[in-house]
Coordinates of C-alpha atoms in Angstrom, one line a residue:
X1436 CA 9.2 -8.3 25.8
X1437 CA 6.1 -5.9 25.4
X1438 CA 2.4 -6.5 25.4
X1439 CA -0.1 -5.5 22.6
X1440 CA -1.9 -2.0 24.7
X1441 CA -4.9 -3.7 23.8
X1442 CA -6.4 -0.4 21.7
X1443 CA -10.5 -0.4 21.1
X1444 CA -10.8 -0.5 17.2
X1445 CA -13.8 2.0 17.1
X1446 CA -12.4 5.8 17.5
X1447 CA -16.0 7.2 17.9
X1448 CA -19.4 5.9 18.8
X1449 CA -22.0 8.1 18.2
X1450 CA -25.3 5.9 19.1
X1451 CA -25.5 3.0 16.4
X1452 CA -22.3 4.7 14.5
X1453 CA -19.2 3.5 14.9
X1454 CA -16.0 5.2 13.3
X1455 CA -13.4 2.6 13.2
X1456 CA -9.6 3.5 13.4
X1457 CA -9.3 1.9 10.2
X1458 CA -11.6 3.9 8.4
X1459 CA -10.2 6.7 9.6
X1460 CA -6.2 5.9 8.5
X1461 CA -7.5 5.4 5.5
X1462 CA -9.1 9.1 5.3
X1463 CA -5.7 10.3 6.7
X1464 CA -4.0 8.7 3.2
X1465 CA -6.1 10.3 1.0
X1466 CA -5.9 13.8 3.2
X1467 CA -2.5 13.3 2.7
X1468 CA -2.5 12.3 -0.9
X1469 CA -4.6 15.3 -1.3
X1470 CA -2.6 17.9 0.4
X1471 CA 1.0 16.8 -1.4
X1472 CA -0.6 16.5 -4.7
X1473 CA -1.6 19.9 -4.7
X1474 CA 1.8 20.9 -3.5
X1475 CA 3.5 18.9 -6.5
X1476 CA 0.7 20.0 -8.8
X1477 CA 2.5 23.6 -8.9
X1478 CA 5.7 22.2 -10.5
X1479 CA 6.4 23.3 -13.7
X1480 CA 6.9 19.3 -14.8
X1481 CA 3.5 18.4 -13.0
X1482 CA 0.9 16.1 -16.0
X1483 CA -1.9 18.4 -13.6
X1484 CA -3.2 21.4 -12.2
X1485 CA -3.6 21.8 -8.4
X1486 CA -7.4 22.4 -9.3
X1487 CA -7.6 18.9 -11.0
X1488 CA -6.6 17.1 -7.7
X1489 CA -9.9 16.1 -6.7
X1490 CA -11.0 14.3 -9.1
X1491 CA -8.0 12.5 -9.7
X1492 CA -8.4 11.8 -5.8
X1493 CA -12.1 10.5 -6.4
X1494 CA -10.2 8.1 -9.0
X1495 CA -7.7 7.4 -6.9
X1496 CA -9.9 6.3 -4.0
X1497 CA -12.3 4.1 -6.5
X1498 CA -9.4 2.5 -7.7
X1499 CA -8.1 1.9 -4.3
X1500 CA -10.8 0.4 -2.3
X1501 CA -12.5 -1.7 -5.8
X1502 CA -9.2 -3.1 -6.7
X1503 CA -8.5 -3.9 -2.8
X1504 CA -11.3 -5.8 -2.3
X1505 CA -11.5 -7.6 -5.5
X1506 CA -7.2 -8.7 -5.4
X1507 CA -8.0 -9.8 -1.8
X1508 CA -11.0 -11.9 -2.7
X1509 CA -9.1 -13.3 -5.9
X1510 CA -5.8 -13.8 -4.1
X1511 CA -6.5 -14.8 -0.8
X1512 CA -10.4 -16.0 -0.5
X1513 CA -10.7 -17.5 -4.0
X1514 CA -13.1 -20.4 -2.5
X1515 CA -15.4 -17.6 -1.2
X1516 CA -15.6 -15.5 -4.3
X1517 CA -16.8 -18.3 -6.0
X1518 CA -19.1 -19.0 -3.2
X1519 CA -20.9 -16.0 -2.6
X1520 CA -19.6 -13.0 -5.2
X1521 CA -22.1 -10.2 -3.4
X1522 CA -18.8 -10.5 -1.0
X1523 CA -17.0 -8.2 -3.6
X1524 CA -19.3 -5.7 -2.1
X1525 CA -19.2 -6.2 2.0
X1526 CA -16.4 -4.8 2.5
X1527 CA -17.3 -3.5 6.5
X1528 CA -16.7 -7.4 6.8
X1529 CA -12.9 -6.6 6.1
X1530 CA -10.5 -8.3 3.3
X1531 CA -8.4 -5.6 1.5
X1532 CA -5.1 -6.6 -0.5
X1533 CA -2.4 -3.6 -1.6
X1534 CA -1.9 -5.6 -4.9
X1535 CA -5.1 -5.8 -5.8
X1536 CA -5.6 -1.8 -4.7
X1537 CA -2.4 -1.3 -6.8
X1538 CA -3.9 -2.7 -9.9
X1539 CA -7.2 -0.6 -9.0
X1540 CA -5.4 2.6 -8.7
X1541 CA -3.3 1.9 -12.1
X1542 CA -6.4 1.2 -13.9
X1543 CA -8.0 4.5 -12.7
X1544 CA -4.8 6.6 -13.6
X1545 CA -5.2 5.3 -17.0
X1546 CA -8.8 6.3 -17.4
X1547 CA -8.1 9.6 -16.4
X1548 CA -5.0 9.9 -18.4
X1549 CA -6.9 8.8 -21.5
X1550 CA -10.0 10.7 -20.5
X1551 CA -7.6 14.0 -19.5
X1552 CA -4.3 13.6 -22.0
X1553 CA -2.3 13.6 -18.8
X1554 CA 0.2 10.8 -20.1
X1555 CA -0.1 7.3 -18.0
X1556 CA 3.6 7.1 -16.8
X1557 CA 3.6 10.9 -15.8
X1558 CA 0.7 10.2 -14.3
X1559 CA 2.0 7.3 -12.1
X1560 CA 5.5 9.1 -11.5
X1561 CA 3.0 12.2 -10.3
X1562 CA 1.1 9.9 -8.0
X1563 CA 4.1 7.6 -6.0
X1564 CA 5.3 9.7 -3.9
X1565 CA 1.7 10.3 -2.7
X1566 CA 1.1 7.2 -1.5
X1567 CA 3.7 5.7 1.5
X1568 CA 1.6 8.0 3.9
X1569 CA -1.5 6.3 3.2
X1570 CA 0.1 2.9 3.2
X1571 CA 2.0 3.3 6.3
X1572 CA -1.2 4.5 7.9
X1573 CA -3.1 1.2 6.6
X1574 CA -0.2 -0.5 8.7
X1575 CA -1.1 1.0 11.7
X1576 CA -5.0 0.6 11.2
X1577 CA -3.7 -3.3 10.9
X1578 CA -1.8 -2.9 14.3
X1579 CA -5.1 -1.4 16.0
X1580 CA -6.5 -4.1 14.5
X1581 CA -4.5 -6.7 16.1
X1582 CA -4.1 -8.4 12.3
X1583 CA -1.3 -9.1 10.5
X1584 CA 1.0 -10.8 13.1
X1585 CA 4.1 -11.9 12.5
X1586 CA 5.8 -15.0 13.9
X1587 CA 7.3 -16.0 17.3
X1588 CA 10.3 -14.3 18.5
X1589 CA 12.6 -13.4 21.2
X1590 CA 13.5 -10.0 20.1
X1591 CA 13.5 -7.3 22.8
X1592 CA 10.7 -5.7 20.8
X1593 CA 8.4 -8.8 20.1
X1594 CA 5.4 -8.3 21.5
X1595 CA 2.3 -10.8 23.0
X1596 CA -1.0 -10.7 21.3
X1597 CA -3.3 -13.1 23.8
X1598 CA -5.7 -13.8 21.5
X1599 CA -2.4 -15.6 19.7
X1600 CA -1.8 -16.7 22.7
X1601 CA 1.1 -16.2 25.4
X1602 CA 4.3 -16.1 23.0
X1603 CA 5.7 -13.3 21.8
X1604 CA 5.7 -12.0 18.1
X1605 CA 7.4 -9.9 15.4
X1606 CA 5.1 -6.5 15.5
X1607 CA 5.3 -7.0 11.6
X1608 CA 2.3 -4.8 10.5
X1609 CA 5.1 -1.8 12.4
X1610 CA 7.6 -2.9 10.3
X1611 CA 5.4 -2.5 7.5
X1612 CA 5.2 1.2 8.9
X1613 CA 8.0 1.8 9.0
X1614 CA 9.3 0.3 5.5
X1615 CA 6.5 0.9 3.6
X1616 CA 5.3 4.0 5.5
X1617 CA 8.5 6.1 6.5
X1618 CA 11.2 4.7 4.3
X1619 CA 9.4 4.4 1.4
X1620 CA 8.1 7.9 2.0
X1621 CA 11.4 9.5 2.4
X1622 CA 12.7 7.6 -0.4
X1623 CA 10.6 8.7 -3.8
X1624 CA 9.4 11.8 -1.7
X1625 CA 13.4 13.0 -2.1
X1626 CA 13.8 11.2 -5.2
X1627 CA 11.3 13.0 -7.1
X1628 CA 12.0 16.5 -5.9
X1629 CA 14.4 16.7 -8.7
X1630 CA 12.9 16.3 -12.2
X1631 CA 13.7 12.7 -13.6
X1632 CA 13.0 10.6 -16.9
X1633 CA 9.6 9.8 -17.2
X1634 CA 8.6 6.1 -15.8
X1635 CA 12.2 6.6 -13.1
X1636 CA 9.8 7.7 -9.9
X1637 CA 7.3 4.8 -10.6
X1638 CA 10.1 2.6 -11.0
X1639 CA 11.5 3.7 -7.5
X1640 CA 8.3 3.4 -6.1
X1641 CA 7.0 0.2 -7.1
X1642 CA 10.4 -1.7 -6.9
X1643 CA 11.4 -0.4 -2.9
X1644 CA 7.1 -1.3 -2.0
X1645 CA 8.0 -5.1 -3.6
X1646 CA 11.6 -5.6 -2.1
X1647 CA 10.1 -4.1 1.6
X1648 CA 7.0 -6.1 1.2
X1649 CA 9.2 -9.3 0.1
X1650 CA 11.3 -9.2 3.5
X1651 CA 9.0 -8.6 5.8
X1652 CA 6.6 -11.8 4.8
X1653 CA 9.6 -14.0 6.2
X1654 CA 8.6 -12.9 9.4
X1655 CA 4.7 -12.3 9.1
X1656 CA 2.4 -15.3 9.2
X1657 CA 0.8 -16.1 5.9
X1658 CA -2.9 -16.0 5.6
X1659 CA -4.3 -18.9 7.6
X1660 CA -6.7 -20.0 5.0
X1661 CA -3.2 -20.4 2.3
X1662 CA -0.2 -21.0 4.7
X1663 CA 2.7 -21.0 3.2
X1664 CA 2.4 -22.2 -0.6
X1665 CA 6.1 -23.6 -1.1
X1666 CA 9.1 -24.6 1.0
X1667 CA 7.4 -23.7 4.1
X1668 CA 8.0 -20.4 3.7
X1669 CA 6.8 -18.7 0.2
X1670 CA 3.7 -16.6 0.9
X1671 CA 1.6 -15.4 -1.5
X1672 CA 2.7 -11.8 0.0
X1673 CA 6.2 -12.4 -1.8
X1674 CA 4.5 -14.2 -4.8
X1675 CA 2.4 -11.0 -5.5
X1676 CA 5.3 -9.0 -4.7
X1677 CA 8.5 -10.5 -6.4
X1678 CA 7.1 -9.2 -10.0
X1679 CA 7.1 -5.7 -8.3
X1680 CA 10.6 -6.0 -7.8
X1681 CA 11.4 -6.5 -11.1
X1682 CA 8.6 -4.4 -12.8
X1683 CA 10.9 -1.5 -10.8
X1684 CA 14.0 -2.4 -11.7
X1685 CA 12.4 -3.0 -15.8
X1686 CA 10.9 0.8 -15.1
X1687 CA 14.4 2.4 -14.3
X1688 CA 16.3 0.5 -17.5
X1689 CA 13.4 2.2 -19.5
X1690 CA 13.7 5.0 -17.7
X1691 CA 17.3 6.0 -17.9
X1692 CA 18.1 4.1 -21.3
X1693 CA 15.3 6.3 -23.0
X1694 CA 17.3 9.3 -21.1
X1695 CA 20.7 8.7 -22.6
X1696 CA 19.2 8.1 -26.5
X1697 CA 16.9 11.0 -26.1
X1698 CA 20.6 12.9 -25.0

């Protein structure tokens, strides 16, 4: 059994200024997005120029933090939205969901493939493999955090929160890390080093982030203001997540099918 190291959530204060770990995983993604998409960007098959990166990073990142706080305040505070909508914009109060940051980000990509004649699904194929990093290093902003807990257990490596109280838990926002962060990484990143039909490397993406997501909600507590919404264990997690699985597996029939006629 192992105890949470109890980590301060602010990084840097500087007077009335504080720099949360948080904030600053999410500047690792994008540094990250950044530095790989200019790498990829000098592939003969790459929809953009290394130049064009930072722009489609300033898309990227509206997409990312609009979308995440507008899915979490539809899917998981829906009472509040309709309380007190300026919440859509206090977002140092916290609340982001990936799903809803998903959504954002597609609906950027398509403005800037429509504004740049970059092609959508090249687009989105261009972009997966840029994103694990940044997800995985949301997970461990969560874990500094001390949100996202999982439930009891007796593992070796369960841990004790004591704000939770004295029973230890499934570190869940690590395996989150580690699935959605390392795995998922290593996955598409590997996957799309080799060129592939167009719509295959979204496909990969999108369906291993659902199936990861999917199986670690049976062991991370639901949202306390939901619970669990069927059978005692359904989470809105999985319900968000289950059309990702097959939105992957629809992406790679496309994909591959369009391969084969086109040969």
């Amino acid at each position: 059994m192992l105890t949470y190291p109890d980590i301060d959530p602010v990084a840097i204060q500087l007077g009335p200024v504080a720099i949360h770990w948080y904030g600053l995983m999410y500047l690792a993604g994008f540094l990250a997005a950044w530095l790989l998409g200019r790498q990829r960007a000098r592939r003969a098959d790459s929809p953009i120029q290394p130049v064009h990166m930072e722009d489609l990073l300033v898309y990227g990142a509206v997409g990312v933090i609009a979308g995440g706080r507008i899915g979490y305040l539809v899917f998981y505070e829906p009472g509040l939205l309709a309380a007190d909508p300026l919440a859509l914009v206090r977002i140092w109060e916290g609340g982001m969901s990936f799903h809803g940051g998903l959504l954002g980000v597609l609906v950027a990509l398509w403005l800037y493939a429509y504004r740049n004649g970059s092609g959508f699904w090249r687009l989105t194929d261009f972009v997966a493999p840029l994103v694990p990093i940044g997800l995985g290093a949301g997970r461990l902003g969560n874990f500094i955090n001390g949100e996202l807990w999982g439930r009891t257990s007796n593992l070796p490596w369960a841990m004790v929160y004591p704000p939770l109280g004295d029973s230890p838990r499934h570190p869940s926002q690590l395996y989150e890390f580690l699935l959605e962060g390392v795995v998922l990484f290593i996955a598409v990143w590997l996957f799309s080093r080799r060129p592939r039909p167009t719509m295959a490397v979204s496909g990969v993406f999108v369906g291993l982030y659902g199936l990861f997501r999917f199986l670690v909600e049976f062991v991370r507590l639901p949202d306390e203001q939901l619970g669990y919404l069927a059978w005692g264990w359904v989470t809105m997690g999985q319900i968000l997540s289950l059309p990702m699985i097959v939105l992957g597996i629809l992406l790679l029939a496309l994909a591959y099918g369009g391969a084969r006629r086109e040969h």
